[in-house]
CSV table of C-alpha atoms in Angstrom, one decimal:
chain,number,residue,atom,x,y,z
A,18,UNK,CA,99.9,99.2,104.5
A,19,UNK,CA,103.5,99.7,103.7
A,20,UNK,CA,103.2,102.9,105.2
A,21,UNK,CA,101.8,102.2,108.4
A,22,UNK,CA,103.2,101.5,111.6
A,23,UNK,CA,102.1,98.1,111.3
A,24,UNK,CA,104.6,97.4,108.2
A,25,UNK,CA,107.1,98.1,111.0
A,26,UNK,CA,106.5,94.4,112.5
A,27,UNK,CA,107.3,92.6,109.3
A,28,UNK,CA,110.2,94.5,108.4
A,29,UNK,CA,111.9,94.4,111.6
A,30,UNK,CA,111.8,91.0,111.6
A,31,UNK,CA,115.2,91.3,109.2
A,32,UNK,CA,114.0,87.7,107.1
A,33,UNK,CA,112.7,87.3,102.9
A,34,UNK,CA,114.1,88.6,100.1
A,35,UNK,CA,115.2,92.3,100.7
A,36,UNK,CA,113.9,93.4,97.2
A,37,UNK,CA,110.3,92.3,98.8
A,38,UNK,CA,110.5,93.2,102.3
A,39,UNK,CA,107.9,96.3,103.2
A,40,UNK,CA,111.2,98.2,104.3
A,41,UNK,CA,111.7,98.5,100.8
A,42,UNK,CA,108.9,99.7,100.0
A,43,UNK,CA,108.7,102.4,102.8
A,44,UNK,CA,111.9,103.9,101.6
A,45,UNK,CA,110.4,104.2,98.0
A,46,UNK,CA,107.2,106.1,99.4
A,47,UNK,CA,109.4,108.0,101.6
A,48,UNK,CA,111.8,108.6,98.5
A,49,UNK,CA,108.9,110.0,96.5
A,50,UNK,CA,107.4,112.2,99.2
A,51,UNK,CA,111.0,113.9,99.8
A,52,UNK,CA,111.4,114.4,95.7
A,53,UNK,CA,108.2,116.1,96.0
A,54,UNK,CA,109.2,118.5,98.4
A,55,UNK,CA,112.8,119.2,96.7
A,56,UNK,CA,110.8,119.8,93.4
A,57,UNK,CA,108.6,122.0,95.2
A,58,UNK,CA,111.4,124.0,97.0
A,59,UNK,CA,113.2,124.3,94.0
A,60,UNK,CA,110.1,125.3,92.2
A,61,UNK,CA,109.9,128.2,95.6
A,62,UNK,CA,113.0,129.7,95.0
A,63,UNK,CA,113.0,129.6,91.4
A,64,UNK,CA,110.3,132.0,91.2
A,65,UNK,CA,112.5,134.6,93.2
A,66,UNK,CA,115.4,133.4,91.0
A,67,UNK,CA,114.7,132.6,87.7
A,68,UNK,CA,116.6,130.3,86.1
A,69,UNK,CA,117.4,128.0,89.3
A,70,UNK,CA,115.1,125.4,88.5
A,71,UNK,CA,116.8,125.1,85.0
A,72,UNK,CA,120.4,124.4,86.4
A,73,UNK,CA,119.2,121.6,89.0
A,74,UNK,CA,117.3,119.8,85.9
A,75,UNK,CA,120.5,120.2,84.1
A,76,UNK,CA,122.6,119.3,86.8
A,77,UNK,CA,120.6,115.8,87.2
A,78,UNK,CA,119.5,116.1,90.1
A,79,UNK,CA,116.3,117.6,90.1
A,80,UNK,CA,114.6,113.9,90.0
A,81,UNK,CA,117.7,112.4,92.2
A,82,UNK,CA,116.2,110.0,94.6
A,83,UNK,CA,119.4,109.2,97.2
A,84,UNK,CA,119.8,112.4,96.9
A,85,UNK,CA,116.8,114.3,98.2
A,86,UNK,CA,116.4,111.9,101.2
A,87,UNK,CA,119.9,112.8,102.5
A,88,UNK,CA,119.9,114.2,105.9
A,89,UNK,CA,121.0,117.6,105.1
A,90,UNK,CA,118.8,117.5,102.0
A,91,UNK,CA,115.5,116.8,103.6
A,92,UNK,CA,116.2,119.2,106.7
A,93,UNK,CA,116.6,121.9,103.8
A,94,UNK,CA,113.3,121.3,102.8
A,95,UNK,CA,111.1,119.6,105.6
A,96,UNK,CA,113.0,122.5,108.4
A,97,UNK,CA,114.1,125.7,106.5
A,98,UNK,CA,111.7,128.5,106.1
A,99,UNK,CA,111.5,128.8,102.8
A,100,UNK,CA,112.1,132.5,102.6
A,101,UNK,CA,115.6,131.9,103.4
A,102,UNK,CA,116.4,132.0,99.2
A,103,UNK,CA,119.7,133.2,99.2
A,104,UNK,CA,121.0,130.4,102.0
A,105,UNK,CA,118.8,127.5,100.0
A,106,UNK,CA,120.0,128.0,97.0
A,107,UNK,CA,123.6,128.2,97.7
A,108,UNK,CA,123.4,125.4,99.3
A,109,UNK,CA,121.6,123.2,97.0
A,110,UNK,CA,124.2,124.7,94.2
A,111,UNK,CA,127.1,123.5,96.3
A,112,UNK,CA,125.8,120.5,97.1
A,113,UNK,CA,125.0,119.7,93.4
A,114,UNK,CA,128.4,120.5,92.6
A,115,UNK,CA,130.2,118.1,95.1
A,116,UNK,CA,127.8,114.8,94.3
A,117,UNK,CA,128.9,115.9,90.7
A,118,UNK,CA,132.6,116.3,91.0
A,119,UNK,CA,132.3,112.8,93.1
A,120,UNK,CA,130.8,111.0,90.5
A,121,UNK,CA,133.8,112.3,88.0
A,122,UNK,CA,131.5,115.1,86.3
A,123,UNK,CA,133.5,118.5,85.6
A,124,UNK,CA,132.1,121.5,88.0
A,125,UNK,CA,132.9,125.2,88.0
A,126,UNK,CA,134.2,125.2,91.4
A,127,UNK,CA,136.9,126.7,92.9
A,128,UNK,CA,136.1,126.2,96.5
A,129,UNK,CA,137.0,123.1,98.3
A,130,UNK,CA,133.9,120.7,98.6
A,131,UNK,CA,132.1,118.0,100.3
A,132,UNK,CA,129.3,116.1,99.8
A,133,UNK,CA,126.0,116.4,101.7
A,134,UNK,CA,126.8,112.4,103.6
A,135,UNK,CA,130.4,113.0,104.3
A,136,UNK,CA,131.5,110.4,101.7
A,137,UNK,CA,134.1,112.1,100.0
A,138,UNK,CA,136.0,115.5,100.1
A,139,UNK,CA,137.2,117.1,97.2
A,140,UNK,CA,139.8,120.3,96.0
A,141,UNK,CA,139.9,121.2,92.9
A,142,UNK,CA,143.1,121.9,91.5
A,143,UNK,CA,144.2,124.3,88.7
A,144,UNK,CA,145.4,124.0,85.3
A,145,UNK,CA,142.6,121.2,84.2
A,146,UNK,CA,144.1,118.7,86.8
A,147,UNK,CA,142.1,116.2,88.7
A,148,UNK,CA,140.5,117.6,92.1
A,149,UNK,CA,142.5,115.9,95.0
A,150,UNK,CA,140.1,113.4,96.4
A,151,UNK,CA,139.5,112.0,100.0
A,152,UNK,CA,137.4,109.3,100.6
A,153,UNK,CA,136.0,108.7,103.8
A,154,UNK,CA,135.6,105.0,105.0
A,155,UNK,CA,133.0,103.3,104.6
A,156,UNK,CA,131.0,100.3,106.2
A,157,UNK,CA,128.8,97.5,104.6
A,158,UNK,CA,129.7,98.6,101.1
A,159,UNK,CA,127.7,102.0,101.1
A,160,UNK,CA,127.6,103.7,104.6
A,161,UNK,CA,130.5,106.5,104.9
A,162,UNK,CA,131.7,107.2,108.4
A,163,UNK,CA,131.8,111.0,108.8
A,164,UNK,CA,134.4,112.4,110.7
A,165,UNK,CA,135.8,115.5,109.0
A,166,UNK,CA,132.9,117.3,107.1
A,167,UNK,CA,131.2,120.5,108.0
A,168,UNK,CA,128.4,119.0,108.7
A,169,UNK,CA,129.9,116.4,111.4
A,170,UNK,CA,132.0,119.6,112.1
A,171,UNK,CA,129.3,122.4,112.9
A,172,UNK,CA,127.3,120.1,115.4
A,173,UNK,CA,127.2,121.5,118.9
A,174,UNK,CA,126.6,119.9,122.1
A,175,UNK,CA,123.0,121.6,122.3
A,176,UNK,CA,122.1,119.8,119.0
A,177,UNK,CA,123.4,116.2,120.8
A,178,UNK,CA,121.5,116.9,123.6
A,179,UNK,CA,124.9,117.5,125.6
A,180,UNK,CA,125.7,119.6,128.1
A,181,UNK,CA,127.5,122.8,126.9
A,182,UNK,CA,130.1,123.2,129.5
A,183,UNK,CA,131.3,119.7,128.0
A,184,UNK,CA,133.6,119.8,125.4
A,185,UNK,CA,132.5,117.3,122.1
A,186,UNK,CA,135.0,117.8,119.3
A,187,UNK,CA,136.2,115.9,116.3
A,188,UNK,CA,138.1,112.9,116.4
A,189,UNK,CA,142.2,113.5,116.0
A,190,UNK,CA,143.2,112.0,111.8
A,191,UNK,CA,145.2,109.7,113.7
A,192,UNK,CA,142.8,108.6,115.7
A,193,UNK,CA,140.4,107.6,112.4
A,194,UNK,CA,142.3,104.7,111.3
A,195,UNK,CA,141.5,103.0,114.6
A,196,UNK,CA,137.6,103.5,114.9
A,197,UNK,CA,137.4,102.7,111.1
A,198,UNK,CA,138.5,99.4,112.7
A,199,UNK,CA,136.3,99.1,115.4
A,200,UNK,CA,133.4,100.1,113.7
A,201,UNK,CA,134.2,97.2,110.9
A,202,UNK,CA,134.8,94.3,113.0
A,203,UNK,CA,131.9,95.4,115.0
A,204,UNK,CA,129.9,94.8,111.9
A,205,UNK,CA,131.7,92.0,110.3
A,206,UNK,CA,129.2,89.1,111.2
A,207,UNK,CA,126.1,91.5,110.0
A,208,UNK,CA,128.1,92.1,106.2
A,209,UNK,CA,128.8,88.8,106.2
A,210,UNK,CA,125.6,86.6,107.3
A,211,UNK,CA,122.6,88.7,107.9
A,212,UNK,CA,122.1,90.5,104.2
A,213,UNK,CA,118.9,91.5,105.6
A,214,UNK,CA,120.0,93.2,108.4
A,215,UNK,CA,122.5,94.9,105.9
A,216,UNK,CA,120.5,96.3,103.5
A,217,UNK,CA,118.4,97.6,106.5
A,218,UNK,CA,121.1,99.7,107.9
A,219,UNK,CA,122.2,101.0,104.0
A,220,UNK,CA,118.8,101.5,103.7
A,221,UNK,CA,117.8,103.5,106.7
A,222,UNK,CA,121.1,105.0,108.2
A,223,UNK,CA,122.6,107.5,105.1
A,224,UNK,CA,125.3,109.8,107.5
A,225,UNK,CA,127.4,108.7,110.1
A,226,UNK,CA,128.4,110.9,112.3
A,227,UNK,CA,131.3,110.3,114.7
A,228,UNK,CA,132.3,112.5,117.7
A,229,UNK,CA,134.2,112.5,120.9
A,230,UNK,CA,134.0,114.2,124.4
A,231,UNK,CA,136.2,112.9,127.2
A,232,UNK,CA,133.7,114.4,129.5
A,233,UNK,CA,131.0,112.0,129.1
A,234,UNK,CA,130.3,107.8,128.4
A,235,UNK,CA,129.6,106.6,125.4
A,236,UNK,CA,126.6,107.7,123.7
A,237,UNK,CA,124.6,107.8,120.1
A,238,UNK,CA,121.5,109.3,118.7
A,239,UNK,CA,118.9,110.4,115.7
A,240,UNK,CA,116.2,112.5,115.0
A,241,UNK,CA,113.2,113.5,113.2
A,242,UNK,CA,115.1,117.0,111.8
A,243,UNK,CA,117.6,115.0,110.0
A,244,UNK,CA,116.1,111.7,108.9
A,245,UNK,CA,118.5,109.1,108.6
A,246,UNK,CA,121.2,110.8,110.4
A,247,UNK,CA,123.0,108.7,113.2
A,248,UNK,CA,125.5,110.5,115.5
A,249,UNK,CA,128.1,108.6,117.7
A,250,UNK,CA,130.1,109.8,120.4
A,251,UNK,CA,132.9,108.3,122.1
A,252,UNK,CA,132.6,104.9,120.1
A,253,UNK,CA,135.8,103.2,121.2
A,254,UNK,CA,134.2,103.1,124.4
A,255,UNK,CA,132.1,100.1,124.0
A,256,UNK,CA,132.9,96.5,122.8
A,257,UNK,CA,132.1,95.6,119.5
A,258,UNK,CA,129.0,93.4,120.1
A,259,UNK,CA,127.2,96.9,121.9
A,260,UNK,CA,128.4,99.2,118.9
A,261,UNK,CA,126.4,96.7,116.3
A,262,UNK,CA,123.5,96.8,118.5
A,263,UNK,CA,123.6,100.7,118.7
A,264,UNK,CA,123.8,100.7,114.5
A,265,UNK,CA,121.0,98.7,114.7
A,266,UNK,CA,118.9,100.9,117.4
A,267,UNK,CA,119.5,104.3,114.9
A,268,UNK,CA,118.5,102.3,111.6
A,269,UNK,CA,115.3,101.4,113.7
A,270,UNK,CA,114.5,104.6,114.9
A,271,UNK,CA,115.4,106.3,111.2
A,272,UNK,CA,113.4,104.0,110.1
A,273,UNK,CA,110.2,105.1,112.3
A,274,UNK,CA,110.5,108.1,111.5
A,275,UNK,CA,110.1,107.8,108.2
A,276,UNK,CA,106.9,106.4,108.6
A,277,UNK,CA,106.2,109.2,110.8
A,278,UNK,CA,106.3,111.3,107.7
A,279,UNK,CA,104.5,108.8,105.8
A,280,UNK,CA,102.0,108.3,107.9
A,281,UNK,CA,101.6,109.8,111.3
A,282,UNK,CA,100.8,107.4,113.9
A,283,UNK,CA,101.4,109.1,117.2
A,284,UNK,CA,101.0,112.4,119.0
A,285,UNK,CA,103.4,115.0,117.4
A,286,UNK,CA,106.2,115.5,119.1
A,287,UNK,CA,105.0,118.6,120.3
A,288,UNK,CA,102.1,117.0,121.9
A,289,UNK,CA,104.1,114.6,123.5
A,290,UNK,CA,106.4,117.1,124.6
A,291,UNK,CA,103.7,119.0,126.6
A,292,UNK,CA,102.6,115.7,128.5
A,293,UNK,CA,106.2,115.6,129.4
A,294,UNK,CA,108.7,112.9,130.0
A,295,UNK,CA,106.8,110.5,132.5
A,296,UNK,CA,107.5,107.0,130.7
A,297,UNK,CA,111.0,105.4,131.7
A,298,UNK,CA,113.2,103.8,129.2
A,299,UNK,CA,114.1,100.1,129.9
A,300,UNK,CA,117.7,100.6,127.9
A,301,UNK,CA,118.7,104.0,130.6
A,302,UNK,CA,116.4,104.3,133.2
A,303,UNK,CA,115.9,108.0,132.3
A,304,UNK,CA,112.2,109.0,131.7
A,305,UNK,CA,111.1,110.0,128.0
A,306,UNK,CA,108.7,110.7,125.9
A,307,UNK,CA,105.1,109.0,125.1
A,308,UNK,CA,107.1,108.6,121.4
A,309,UNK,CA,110.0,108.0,122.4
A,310,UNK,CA,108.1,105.5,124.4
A,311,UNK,CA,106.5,104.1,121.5
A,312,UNK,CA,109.7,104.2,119.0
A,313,UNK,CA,111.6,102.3,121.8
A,314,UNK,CA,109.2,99.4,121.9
A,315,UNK,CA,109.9,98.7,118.1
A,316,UNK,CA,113.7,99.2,118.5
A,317,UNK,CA,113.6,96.3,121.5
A,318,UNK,CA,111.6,94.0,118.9
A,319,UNK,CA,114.0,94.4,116.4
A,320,UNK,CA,117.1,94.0,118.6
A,321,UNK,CA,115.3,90.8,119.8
A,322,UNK,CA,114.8,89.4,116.5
């Protein structure tokens, strides 16, 4: 049942003991079914590369369960053709070797590196010396807010559903200190009264993404491709109670499809995308999806509870 769309009600009710809520027990069954999938992509490419298997055991982090639901983790192994050894394995290496170097392990790296949710950016230095370290800030004790890593860098207006002829870029350092700011007060009432609510969003949003595009309002999103992924655009445009809500509305929907995964409950996507878009949605007017549909129904119980 915990895997079922219906487990959805109960948890997004945001009340009980975390430790016993079925959102708990989604992300477990969603944690195993991704460390299946990263053993058996390993297990792939170590039978073109022998000996790969081997260094991720030894590494730790062949049984890793934060790790192998991270967003770029699970794209690697839900979305990647599989043939694609060489590109796989590099990055799983390097990604190895920055969670490693973060958590104080010594590495064999020369190249600068950051890990796979943007937490933390690290240069190894010569000599034996320390790796210069920058942390990225975070909210509600766990979540990092990605501005500056490759993989905040390298999306493109096509992947946020943008226009191309409109410019999205990364936020200005000076401008970090500022949104770090916004984003924290925006949140303050949720770290400090609703622990439900903030083991939710830990839970279900693991990469923050922050952009900026002076050529459009303010806008945020998620998707199935990179699970747990929430991308937000233009965030000092809206008060602070509307940027909570929006935190909210990508843990929700991160959380759906999850249990899509787990347990598919709908047409697929590409089902849905051949009916077309003939549903509007109540938050923007624009018509959407029968999903879409369906995913924002659960997203306006939650905000209502």
């Amino acid at each position: 049942m915990h895997t079922s769309i219906l487990s959805a009600i109960p948890v997004l009710q945001f009340n009980g003991p975390e430790e016993t809520l079925p959102g708990a027990r989604t992300l477990h069954a969603y944690q195993d079914l991704a460390l299946n999938q990263f053993q058996s992509l390993v297990d792939t490419i170590d039978a073109q590369k022998p000996g790969f298997k081997q260094t991720v055991v030894e590494s730790g982090f062949y049984d890793k369960r934060d790790f192998v639901i991270s967003p770029e983790i699970w794209n690697l192994g839900r979305w990647v053709d599989p043939a694609e050894v060489e590109y796989i394995s590099k990055f799983i290496e390097v990604a190895i070797a920055a969670e490693r170097s973060y958590l104080g392990q010594e590495v064999f790296e020369t190249s600068p590196l950051w890990t796979v949710n943007g937490e933390c950016f690290i240069r190894p230095r010569p000599d034996g010396q320390s790796p210069f370290k920058y942390q990225a800030p975070q909210l509600l004790g766990r979540l990092s807010m990605d501005f500056l890593s490759p993989y905040c860098s390298y999306l493109s207006n096509g992947q946020m559903g943008e226009p191309e002829e409109t410019a999205t870029a990364d936020y200005d350092f000076e401008d970090i200190e500022k949104l770090t700011q916004h984003f924290s007060q925006a949140l303050a009432p949720v770290d400090k009264q609703w622990n439900q609510l903030k083991m939710f969003i830990r839970d279900f949003t693991r990469h923050l993404v922050l952009k900026v595009n002076p050529a459009i309002p303010f806008s945020c999103g998620s998707t199935r491709t990179y699970v747990g992924r929430s991308v937000f655009c233009n965030s000092e445009a809206v008060p602070e109670p509307i940027l909570a809500k929006e935190v909210v509305h990508e843990s929700v929907h991160s959380f759906l499809y999850m249990l899509e995964e787990l347990n598919p409950w709908m047409p697929s996507w590409e089902v849905s995308g051949k009916i077309g878009t003939n549903d509007p949605s109540v938050r923007t007017g624009n018509n959407i999806s029968q999903v879409s549909f369906a995913q924002a129904v659960y997203v306006w119980y939650a905000l209502i509870n």
